[in-house]
Amino acid sequence: SLLLWEAVLADRHANRPWQKLRRNWLLLLQLLILLTLVLGIARPALPAPLTFHGQVIVLLDASASMQARAADSDETRFAVAQRELRRLAAALDPGDRVALIAVGPSPSLLLQSGDAAAFRRALEAASPVDGAADWRAAVALASGLATGADVNTVLVTDAAIDEMLLSLPGAVHLITVPQGAA
């Protein structure tokens, strides 16, 4: 690139220092390459809805922290989680099987193997409880429900997840609800 600029710069030194820039294809090409590199580093992406096929096991955090309300909204974290899971239910195919586990002090199986309509009904029946979430028991329950090779596990929580949850069956997807609750 420097070799190509030498001819251009030699002409510039002979002329006055503060002159109007002339069109230069080499400059435009280098700016285009720079723009492409900057966009590549920024890694632009379009948000896509979560879609799953096969068996889906949903672990919904129903601990006391999910009862907190966001500062800028009247919705609780649990209501936000339910809204996100309704979007997931809308993306399910008719043949998909869904299990829903409410993770509280004692995890409860709200739906063992149902379709999208049964998942929506079980989701509406779910409610948060007072107490901490027992994630170890929920992971054991989810592992027992997993059948076949095409398993997706979805965690919906407002808390940080530790490494023991990596033992969940199938592909693990994490949906975090807003942390800015008071």
mmCIF file of C-alpha atoms in Angstrom:
data_model
loop_
_atom_site.group_PDB
_atom_site.id
_atom_site.type_symbol
_atom_site.label_atom_id
_atom_site.label_comp_id
_atom_site.label_asym_id
_atom_site.label_seq_id
_atom_site.Cartn_x
_atom_site.Cartn_y
_atom_site.Cartn_z
ATOM 1 C CA SER A 1 0.000 0.000 0.000
ATOM 2 C CA LEU A 2 2.871 2.396 0.762
ATOM 3 C CA LEU A 3 4.356 1.877 -2.682
ATOM 4 C CA LEU A 4 1.102 2.966 -4.265
ATOM 5 C CA TRP A 5 0.972 6.091 -2.118
ATOM 6 C CA GLU A 6 4.497 7.249 -3.051
ATOM 7 C CA ALA A 7 3.383 8.452 -6.480
ATOM 8 C CA VAL A 8 0.432 10.317 -5.011
ATOM 9 C CA LEU A 9 2.514 11.936 -2.261
ATOM 10 C CA ALA A 10 5.264 13.020 -4.659
ATOM 11 C CA ASP A 11 2.715 15.095 -6.527
ATOM 12 C CA ARG A 12 1.385 16.559 -3.264
ATOM 13 C CA HIS A 13 4.797 17.799 -2.106
ATOM 14 C CA ALA A 14 5.163 19.920 -5.217
ATOM 15 C CA ASN A 15 1.843 21.681 -4.673
ATOM 16 C CA ARG A 16 0.778 23.980 -1.854
ATOM 17 C CA PRO A 17 0.227 22.298 1.553
ATOM 18 C CA TRP A 18 -3.424 23.289 2.207
ATOM 19 C CA GLN A 19 -5.153 22.319 -0.969
ATOM 20 C CA LYS A 20 -8.500 20.703 -1.573
ATOM 21 C CA LEU A 21 -8.370 16.907 -1.706
ATOM 22 C CA ARG A 22 -8.779 15.434 -5.144
ATOM 23 C CA ARG A 23 -10.602 12.180 -5.713
ATOM 24 C CA ASN A 24 -8.286 9.298 -5.111
ATOM 25 C CA TRP A 25 -9.471 5.732 -5.716
ATOM 26 C CA LEU A 26 -6.739 4.297 -3.542
ATOM 27 C CA LEU A 27 -7.930 6.336 -0.536
ATOM 28 C CA LEU A 28 -11.528 5.248 -1.108
ATOM 29 C CA LEU A 29 -10.452 1.608 -1.373
ATOM 30 C CA GLN A 30 -8.496 1.777 1.878
ATOM 31 C CA LEU A 31 -11.402 3.489 3.676
ATOM 32 C CA LEU A 32 -13.737 0.756 2.420
ATOM 33 C CA ILE A 33 -11.358 -1.938 3.730
ATOM 34 C CA LEU A 34 -11.114 -0.125 7.077
ATOM 35 C CA LEU A 35 -14.921 0.099 7.323
ATOM 36 C CA THR A 36 -15.211 -3.630 6.578
ATOM 37 C CA LEU A 37 -12.674 -4.454 9.299
ATOM 38 C CA VAL A 38 -14.432 -2.244 11.854
ATOM 39 C CA LEU A 39 -17.786 -3.876 11.109
ATOM 40 C CA GLY A 40 -16.173 -7.301 11.347
ATOM 41 C CA ILE A 41 -14.700 -6.512 14.754
ATOM 42 C CA ALA A 42 -18.046 -5.125 15.982
ATOM 43 C CA ARG A 43 -19.694 -8.461 15.088
ATOM 44 C CA PRO A 44 -23.148 -7.138 14.229
ATOM 45 C CA ALA A 45 -25.986 -9.584 14.768
ATOM 46 C CA LEU A 46 -29.731 -9.663 14.438
ATOM 47 C CA PRO A 47 -31.659 -10.999 17.420
ATOM 48 C CA ALA A 48 -33.483 -14.196 16.582
ATOM 49 C CA PRO A 49 -36.167 -15.919 18.615
ATOM 50 C CA LEU A 50 -35.227 -19.125 20.388
ATOM 51 C CA THR A 51 -36.470 -22.140 18.504
ATOM 52 C CA PHE A 52 -36.232 -25.694 19.721
ATOM 53 C CA HIS A 53 -37.142 -29.064 18.317
ATOM 54 C CA GLY A 54 -37.606 -32.339 20.115
ATOM 55 C CA GLN A 55 -37.767 -32.434 23.898
ATOM 56 C CA VAL A 56 -37.536 -29.127 25.785
ATOM 57 C CA ILE A 57 -36.997 -29.040 29.542
ATOM 58 C CA VAL A 58 -37.647 -25.622 31.099
ATOM 59 C CA LEU A 59 -36.318 -24.762 34.559
ATOM 60 C CA LEU A 60 -38.153 -21.652 35.766
ATOM 61 C CA ASP A 61 -36.692 -19.880 38.775
ATOM 62 C CA ALA A 62 -39.556 -19.529 41.283
ATOM 63 C CA SER A 63 -37.465 -18.309 44.212
ATOM 64 C CA ALA A 64 -38.184 -15.257 46.347
ATOM 65 C CA SER A 65 -35.887 -13.023 44.275
ATOM 66 C CA MET A 66 -38.223 -13.456 41.298
ATOM 67 C CA GLN A 67 -40.933 -11.561 43.221
ATOM 68 C CA ALA A 68 -38.943 -8.306 43.040
ATOM 69 C CA ARG A 69 -40.305 -5.543 40.834
ATOM 70 C CA ALA A 70 -38.234 -3.639 38.320
ATOM 71 C CA ALA A 71 -37.635 0.015 39.140
ATOM 72 C CA ASP A 72 -38.942 1.237 35.783
ATOM 73 C CA SER A 73 -41.819 -1.244 35.493
ATOM 74 C CA ASP A 74 -44.704 -2.563 37.544
ATOM 75 C CA GLU A 75 -43.907 -6.141 36.438
ATOM 76 C CA THR A 76 -42.144 -8.641 38.653
ATOM 77 C CA ARG A 77 -39.171 -10.625 37.411
ATOM 78 C CA PHE A 78 -41.378 -13.711 37.434
ATOM 79 C CA ALA A 79 -43.910 -12.013 35.133
ATOM 80 C CA VAL A 80 -41.087 -11.065 32.761
ATOM 81 C CA ALA A 81 -39.903 -14.691 32.799
ATOM 82 C CA GLN A 82 -43.424 -15.904 32.035
ATOM 83 C CA ARG A 83 -43.651 -13.472 29.111
ATOM 84 C CA GLU A 84 -40.346 -14.759 27.696
ATOM 85 C CA LEU A 85 -41.545 -18.343 28.033
ATOM 86 C CA ARG A 86 -44.815 -17.508 26.267
ATOM 87 C CA ARG A 87 -42.681 -16.413 23.307
ATOM 88 C CA LEU A 88 -40.897 -19.744 23.485
ATOM 89 C CA ALA A 89 -44.247 -21.572 23.505
ATOM 90 C CA ALA A 90 -45.299 -19.703 20.380
ATOM 91 C CA ALA A 91 -42.171 -20.942 18.571
ATOM 92 C CA LEU A 92 -42.694 -24.619 19.406
ATOM 93 C CA ASP A 93 -43.615 -27.095 16.695
ATOM 94 C CA PRO A 94 -46.669 -29.381 17.134
ATOM 95 C CA GLY A 95 -44.499 -32.474 17.712
ATOM 96 C CA ASP A 96 -42.292 -30.920 20.395
ATOM 97 C CA ARG A 97 -42.578 -32.206 23.962
ATOM 98 C CA VAL A 98 -42.121 -29.769 26.850
ATOM 99 C CA ALA A 99 -41.445 -30.282 30.552
ATOM 100 C CA LEU A 100 -41.706 -27.406 33.059
ATOM 101 C CA ILE A 101 -39.964 -27.401 36.422
ATOM 102 C CA ALA A 102 -40.552 -24.580 38.928
ATOM 103 C CA VAL A 103 -37.303 -24.225 40.867
ATOM 104 C CA GLY A 104 -37.995 -23.145 44.439
ATOM 105 C CA PRO A 105 -36.878 -24.497 47.838
ATOM 106 C CA SER A 106 -38.309 -27.798 46.628
ATOM 107 C CA PRO A 107 -38.455 -28.086 42.797
ATOM 108 C CA SER A 108 -41.863 -29.053 41.489
ATOM 109 C CA LEU A 109 -42.697 -30.660 38.176
ATOM 110 C CA LEU A 110 -45.542 -28.604 36.699
ATOM 111 C CA LEU A 111 -45.625 -30.361 33.326
ATOM 112 C CA GLN A 112 -43.904 -33.621 32.502
ATOM 113 C CA SER A 113 -44.492 -34.048 28.793
ATOM 114 C CA GLY A 114 -46.929 -31.793 27.029
ATOM 115 C CA ASP A 115 -47.406 -29.722 23.920
ATOM 116 C CA ALA A 116 -47.327 -25.934 23.552
ATOM 117 C CA ALA A 117 -50.928 -25.480 24.792
ATOM 118 C CA ALA A 118 -50.307 -27.580 27.909
ATOM 119 C CA PHE A 119 -47.064 -25.655 28.462
ATOM 120 C CA ARG A 120 -48.932 -22.320 28.375
ATOM 121 C CA ARG A 121 -51.505 -23.601 30.887
ATOM 122 C CA ALA A 122 -48.802 -24.899 33.242
ATOM 123 C CA LEU A 123 -46.895 -21.639 32.876
ATOM 124 C CA GLU A 124 -49.952 -19.616 33.903
ATOM 125 C CA ALA A 125 -50.450 -21.862 36.934
ATOM 126 C CA ALA A 126 -46.854 -21.334 38.096
ATOM 127 C CA SER A 127 -46.119 -18.848 40.852
ATOM 128 C CA PRO A 128 -43.041 -17.825 42.829
ATOM 129 C CA VAL A 129 -42.574 -18.992 46.419
ATOM 130 C CA ASP A 130 -40.660 -17.633 49.393
ATOM 131 C CA GLY A 131 -37.234 -19.155 49.778
ATOM 132 C CA ALA A 132 -34.084 -19.899 47.808
ATOM 133 C CA ALA A 133 -33.949 -22.047 44.694
ATOM 134 C CA ASP A 134 -32.590 -25.589 45.092
ATOM 135 C CA TRP A 135 -30.774 -25.857 41.766
ATOM 136 C CA ARG A 136 -29.091 -29.180 42.549
ATOM 137 C CA ALA A 137 -32.414 -30.940 43.033
ATOM 138 C CA ALA A 138 -33.806 -29.249 39.908
ATOM 139 C CA VAL A 139 -30.824 -30.444 37.839
ATOM 140 C CA ALA A 140 -31.334 -33.990 39.119
ATOM 141 C CA LEU A 141 -35.025 -33.817 38.222
ATOM 142 C CA ALA A 142 -34.272 -32.428 34.735
ATOM 143 C CA SER A 143 -31.664 -35.136 34.139
ATOM 144 C CA GLY A 144 -34.228 -37.780 35.024
ATOM 145 C CA LEU A 145 -36.735 -36.330 32.552
ATOM 146 C CA ALA A 146 -34.306 -36.233 29.621
ATOM 147 C CA THR A 147 -34.999 -38.948 27.075
ATOM 148 C CA GLY A 148 -33.440 -39.303 23.645
ATOM 149 C CA ALA A 149 -30.712 -37.350 21.933
ATOM 150 C CA ASP A 150 -32.621 -34.236 20.886
ATOM 151 C CA VAL A 151 -32.927 -32.527 24.301
ATOM 152 C CA ASN A 152 -32.830 -28.771 24.949
ATOM 153 C CA THR A 153 -32.692 -27.396 28.471
ATOM 154 C CA VAL A 154 -33.793 -23.805 29.074
ATOM 155 C CA LEU A 155 -32.915 -21.999 32.323
ATOM 156 C CA VAL A 156 -34.910 -18.870 33.148
ATOM 157 C CA THR A 157 -33.510 -17.020 36.149
ATOM 158 C CA ASP A 158 -32.346 -13.692 37.531
ATOM 159 C CA ALA A 159 -29.331 -15.124 39.340
ATOM 160 C CA ALA A 160 -25.845 -16.150 38.342
ATOM 161 C CA ILE A 161 -25.495 -19.801 37.435
ATOM 162 C CA ASP A 162 -22.635 -21.851 38.807
ATOM 163 C CA GLU A 163 -20.673 -24.492 36.942
ATOM 164 C CA MET A 164 -22.556 -27.484 38.365
ATOM 165 C CA LEU A 165 -25.421 -26.613 36.047
ATOM 166 C CA LEU A 166 -23.237 -27.538 33.112
ATOM 167 C CA SER A 167 -24.238 -31.137 33.803
ATOM 168 C CA LEU A 168 -27.735 -30.436 32.489
ATOM 169 C CA PRO A 169 -28.859 -32.690 29.644
ATOM 170 C CA GLY A 170 -28.668 -31.629 26.000
ATOM 171 C CA ALA A 171 -28.052 -28.122 24.758
ATOM 172 C CA VAL A 172 -28.374 -25.595 27.595
ATOM 173 C CA HIS A 173 -29.860 -22.134 26.942
ATOM 174 C CA LEU A 174 -29.922 -19.379 29.572
ATOM 175 C CA ILE A 175 -32.546 -16.638 29.651
ATOM 176 C CA THR A 176 -31.857 -13.980 32.270
ATOM 177 C CA VAL A 177 -34.576 -11.621 33.399
ATOM 178 C CA PRO A 178 -33.829 -7.983 34.273
ATOM 179 C CA GLN A 179 -31.362 -7.461 37.080
ATOM 180 C CA GLY A 180 -32.454 -3.873 37.753
ATOM 181 C CA ALA A 181 -35.164 -4.722 40.240
ATOM 182 C CA ALA A 182 -35.567 -3.003 43.566
#
